[in-house]
Amino acid sequence: MISFPDILKSIAPEATFTFVTQNVDGLSTRALQEVAAREGADHRQAAPYYEMHGRVLDTICTACERRAHHSANEPLCPALAAAGALPTDPTSPSGVDTDEVRDIPLAQLPRCAACGGLLRPGVVWFGEQPLHMDEIDEAVAAADLCLVVGTSSTVYPAAGYAYEVADHGGKVAVFNLERTEGDDEADFLFLGPCEQTLPEALFGSTEVKSDL
Ligand SMILES: [Zn+2]
C-alpha cells in the first residue's frame, strides 16, 4: 500500500506534511504506528505529529505536573478497577446509572508515583491552552493545503485553521460524514465515511464538491 507521504513525495518532493489531531483517544497514533511498522519506519519521523488536546491515557500530577502514560488495559488504581463496569441505564443521557455510581474516597483516588499528588487526566479541558501551539501555528501559517477530516469544526483554535490557510491563499478540503460549520467555504468537500472518502481522494479519485 502506498502511504500519503509517498504520494506527497512523488507529486511535490519539497512539500512537508503536518498531522494535527484533536482526538485524545490515541487511535490516530496507533494507526500511524501500524502504517509505519508495515513500512519499517518510525511514524514520528514520517511527519510532525501533534495531539493538541492531550491524551486520555496520560495522567498529569496536580501537584508536580509530572506527566505519565498508562495502558488502556490496566486500571490506574484498585478503586477505579471497579469503575470499569459502570452500572448502565439506557434512559440516562450518559448511559450510566448515576444513582448507582459509588463515591470513591479521596484516599483511594490515583496518586502520583513521584510526589503522591492527585492525578488528573492528561487532556486539555475547556479554558486551558491546547498543546504544541507554537509548532501548530507555524505549520498553519505556512500551509498551502489544509485537509479537515472528521470534525464538527466548532472547537477553537482548531476550527480556525482552515480559515487561516484560506486567508493566506491556501486551499481547503473538508472530509466529513455530514455538512458542518463553514464547509460551504471549502474548495473541496467530500461527504461520507472518511475511511472511504479520504483514501479515494488521496489515491486518485477526482471527486470534488458539487451542488453546494
Ligand atoms: Zn507529582
Coordinates of C-alpha atoms and ligand atoms in Angstrom, one line a residue:
M1 CA 0.0 0.0 0.0
I2 CA 1.3 3.5 -0.9
S3 CA 1.3 5.9 2.0
F4 CA 0.3 9.5 1.9
P5 CA 3.9 10.7 2.5
D6 CA 4.9 8.6 -0.6
I7 CA 2.2 10.3 -2.7
L8 CA 3.3 13.7 -1.4
K9 CA 6.9 12.9 -2.2
S10 CA 6.0 11.9 -5.8
I11 CA 3.8 15.0 -6.6
A12 CA 5.6 17.6 -4.5
P13 CA 9.0 16.5 -3.4
E14 CA 9.7 19.7 -1.4
A15 CA 6.4 19.7 0.4
T16 CA 6.0 18.8 4.1
F17 CA 3.0 17.3 5.9
T18 CA 2.0 18.0 9.5
F19 CA -0.6 16.0 11.3
V20 CA -2.7 17.8 13.9
T21 CA -5.4 16.0 15.8
Q22 CA -8.0 17.0 18.4
N23 CA -8.6 13.3 19.3
V24 CA -7.4 12.3 22.8
D25 CA -8.0 8.6 22.4
G26 CA -4.6 7.8 20.9
L27 CA -6.3 6.0 17.9
S28 CA -4.6 8.2 15.3
T29 CA -1.2 7.4 16.9
R30 CA -1.9 3.7 16.8
A31 CA -3.0 3.9 13.1
L32 CA 0.2 5.9 12.2
Q33 CA 2.3 3.4 14.2
E34 CA 0.7 0.5 12.3
V35 CA 1.3 2.0 8.9
A36 CA 4.8 3.0 9.8
A37 CA 5.5 -0.5 11.2
R38 CA 4.4 -2.0 7.9
E39 CA 6.9 0.2 6.1
G40 CA 9.6 -0.5 8.7
A41 CA 9.7 3.2 9.7
D42 CA 9.1 5.3 12.8
H43 CA 5.8 7.3 12.3
R44 CA 7.3 10.2 14.2
Q45 CA 10.0 10.6 11.6
A46 CA 7.5 10.4 8.8
A47 CA 5.7 13.7 9.7
P48 CA 5.4 16.1 12.6
Y49 CA 2.5 14.9 14.7
Y50 CA 0.6 16.9 17.3
E51 CA -2.1 15.7 19.7
M52 CA -3.2 19.2 20.6
H53 CA -5.8 18.2 23.2
G54 CA -3.6 15.8 25.0
R55 CA -4.1 12.1 25.6
V56 CA -6.7 10.5 27.8
L57 CA -4.4 7.7 28.7
D58 CA -1.9 10.1 30.1
T59 CA -2.1 11.5 33.6
I60 CA -0.9 14.8 35.0
C61 CA 0.0 15.2 38.6
T62 CA -1.9 18.2 40.1
A63 CA 1.0 18.9 42.4
C64 CA 4.2 18.4 40.5
E65 CA 2.7 18.4 36.9
R66 CA 4.6 15.1 36.1
R67 CA 3.0 13.6 33.0
A68 CA 2.8 9.8 32.8
H69 CA 1.5 7.4 30.2
H70 CA -0.7 4.4 31.1
S71 CA -2.0 1.4 29.4
A72 CA -5.7 1.1 28.5
N73 CA -5.7 -2.4 29.8
E74 CA -4.7 -1.7 33.4
P75 CA -6.8 0.4 35.9
L76 CA -5.0 3.4 37.4
C77 CA -5.7 2.2 40.9
P78 CA -7.8 -0.6 42.5
A79 CA -10.7 1.7 43.3
L80 CA -11.0 2.6 39.6
A81 CA -10.9 -1.0 38.5
A82 CA -14.4 -1.3 39.9
A83 CA -15.5 1.7 37.9
G84 CA -14.6 -0.1 34.7
A85 CA -18.0 -1.8 35.0
L86 CA -20.3 1.2 35.4
P87 CA -24.0 0.4 36.1
T88 CA -26.0 1.1 33.0
D89 CA -29.2 3.0 32.5
P90 CA -30.4 3.2 28.9
T91 CA -32.7 6.1 29.8
S92 CA -29.8 8.3 31.1
P93 CA -28.2 10.7 28.6
S94 CA -24.7 9.3 29.6
G95 CA -25.9 5.7 29.5
V96 CA -24.7 5.4 33.1
D97 CA -27.0 4.9 36.1
T98 CA -25.6 7.7 38.2
D99 CA -27.7 6.7 41.3
E100 CA -25.7 3.5 41.4
V101 CA -22.2 5.1 40.9
R102 CA -20.5 4.9 44.2
D103 CA -18.3 7.7 45.5
I104 CA -14.6 6.9 45.7
P105 CA -13.0 8.2 48.9
L106 CA -10.2 10.7 48.2
A107 CA -7.6 8.4 49.7
Q108 CA -8.3 5.8 47.1
L109 CA -8.0 8.1 44.0
P110 CA -4.9 7.7 41.8
R111 CA -1.8 9.3 43.1
C112 CA 1.5 10.5 41.5
A113 CA 4.3 7.9 41.8
A114 CA 6.8 10.7 42.3
C115 CA 5.2 13.0 44.9
G116 CA 1.9 11.5 46.0
G117 CA -0.2 14.3 44.5
L118 CA -3.6 13.6 43.0
L119 CA -3.6 12.7 39.3
R120 CA -5.9 14.2 36.6
P121 CA -6.5 13.1 33.0
G122 CA -3.8 14.3 30.6
V123 CA -6.3 16.0 28.3
V124 CA -6.9 19.7 27.7
W125 CA -10.0 20.9 29.4
F126 CA -12.2 23.8 28.3
G127 CA -10.4 27.1 29.2
E128 CA -6.9 25.5 29.1
Q129 CA -4.3 26.2 26.5
P130 CA -4.0 23.4 23.9
L131 CA -0.6 21.8 23.5
H132 CA 2.1 22.4 20.8
M133 CA 0.5 25.7 19.8
D134 CA 3.8 27.3 18.6
E135 CA 4.6 24.4 16.3
I136 CA 1.0 24.1 15.0
D137 CA 0.7 27.9 14.4
E138 CA 3.9 27.8 12.4
A139 CA 2.6 24.9 10.3
V140 CA -0.8 26.5 9.7
A141 CA 0.9 29.8 8.7
A142 CA 3.0 28.0 6.1
A143 CA 0.3 25.6 4.8
D144 CA -0.9 25.8 1.2
L145 CA -3.3 22.9 1.7
C146 CA -5.5 22.1 4.7
L147 CA -7.2 18.7 5.0
V148 CA -10.0 18.9 7.5
V149 CA -11.0 15.4 8.5
G150 CA -13.9 14.2 10.7
T151 CA -14.6 17.2 12.9
S152 CA -17.6 19.4 13.5
S153 CA -15.2 22.4 13.3
T154 CA -16.8 24.1 16.3
V155 CA -13.9 24.0 18.9
Y156 CA -11.3 26.7 18.6
P157 CA -8.5 27.2 17.9
A158 CA -8.6 24.1 15.6
A159 CA -11.8 25.3 13.9
G160 CA -10.0 28.4 12.7
Y161 CA -7.1 26.7 11.0
A162 CA -8.9 26.2 7.7
Y163 CA -10.0 29.9 7.6
E164 CA -6.4 30.9 8.3
V165 CA -5.0 28.7 5.4
A166 CA -7.7 30.1 3.1
D167 CA -6.9 33.7 4.1
H168 CA -3.3 33.4 3.0
G169 CA -4.3 31.8 -0.3
G170 CA -4.2 28.1 0.5
K171 CA -6.8 25.5 -0.4
V172 CA -9.1 23.7 2.0
A173 CA -10.6 20.2 1.6
V174 CA -13.2 19.0 4.1
F175 CA -13.9 15.3 4.7
N176 CA -16.9 14.6 6.9
L177 CA -19.9 12.4 7.4
E178 CA -22.3 15.4 7.1
R179 CA -22.4 19.1 6.5
T180 CA -20.6 21.2 9.1
E181 CA -20.0 24.8 10.1
G182 CA -18.3 26.8 7.3
D183 CA -17.7 23.9 4.9
D184 CA -19.5 25.8 2.2
E185 CA -16.4 28.0 2.1
A186 CA -14.1 25.0 1.4
D187 CA -12.6 24.5 -2.0
F188 CA -13.4 20.7 -1.9
L189 CA -16.0 18.9 0.1
F190 CA -16.1 15.1 0.4
L191 CA -19.2 13.8 2.3
G192 CA -19.4 10.3 3.6
P193 CA -17.3 8.0 5.8
C194 CA -13.8 9.4 6.0
E195 CA -12.3 6.0 5.8
Q196 CA -13.7 5.8 2.3
T197 CA -13.6 9.4 1.1
L198 CA -10.1 10.2 2.3
P199 CA -8.3 7.3 0.5
E200 CA -10.4 7.8 -2.6
A201 CA -9.4 11.4 -2.8
L202 CA -5.7 10.8 -2.0
F203 CA -5.4 7.7 -4.1
G204 CA -6.7 9.1 -7.3
S205 CA -10.4 9.9 -7.2
T206 CA -11.1 13.3 -8.8
E207 CA -14.4 13.8 -7.0
V208 CA -14.9 17.4 -5.9
K209 CA -17.7 19.2 -4.3
S210 CA -20.8 20.0 -6.2
D211 CA -24.3 21.4 -5.7
L212 CA -23.3 23.5 -2.7
Ligands
ZN1 ZN 3.6 14.6 41.4

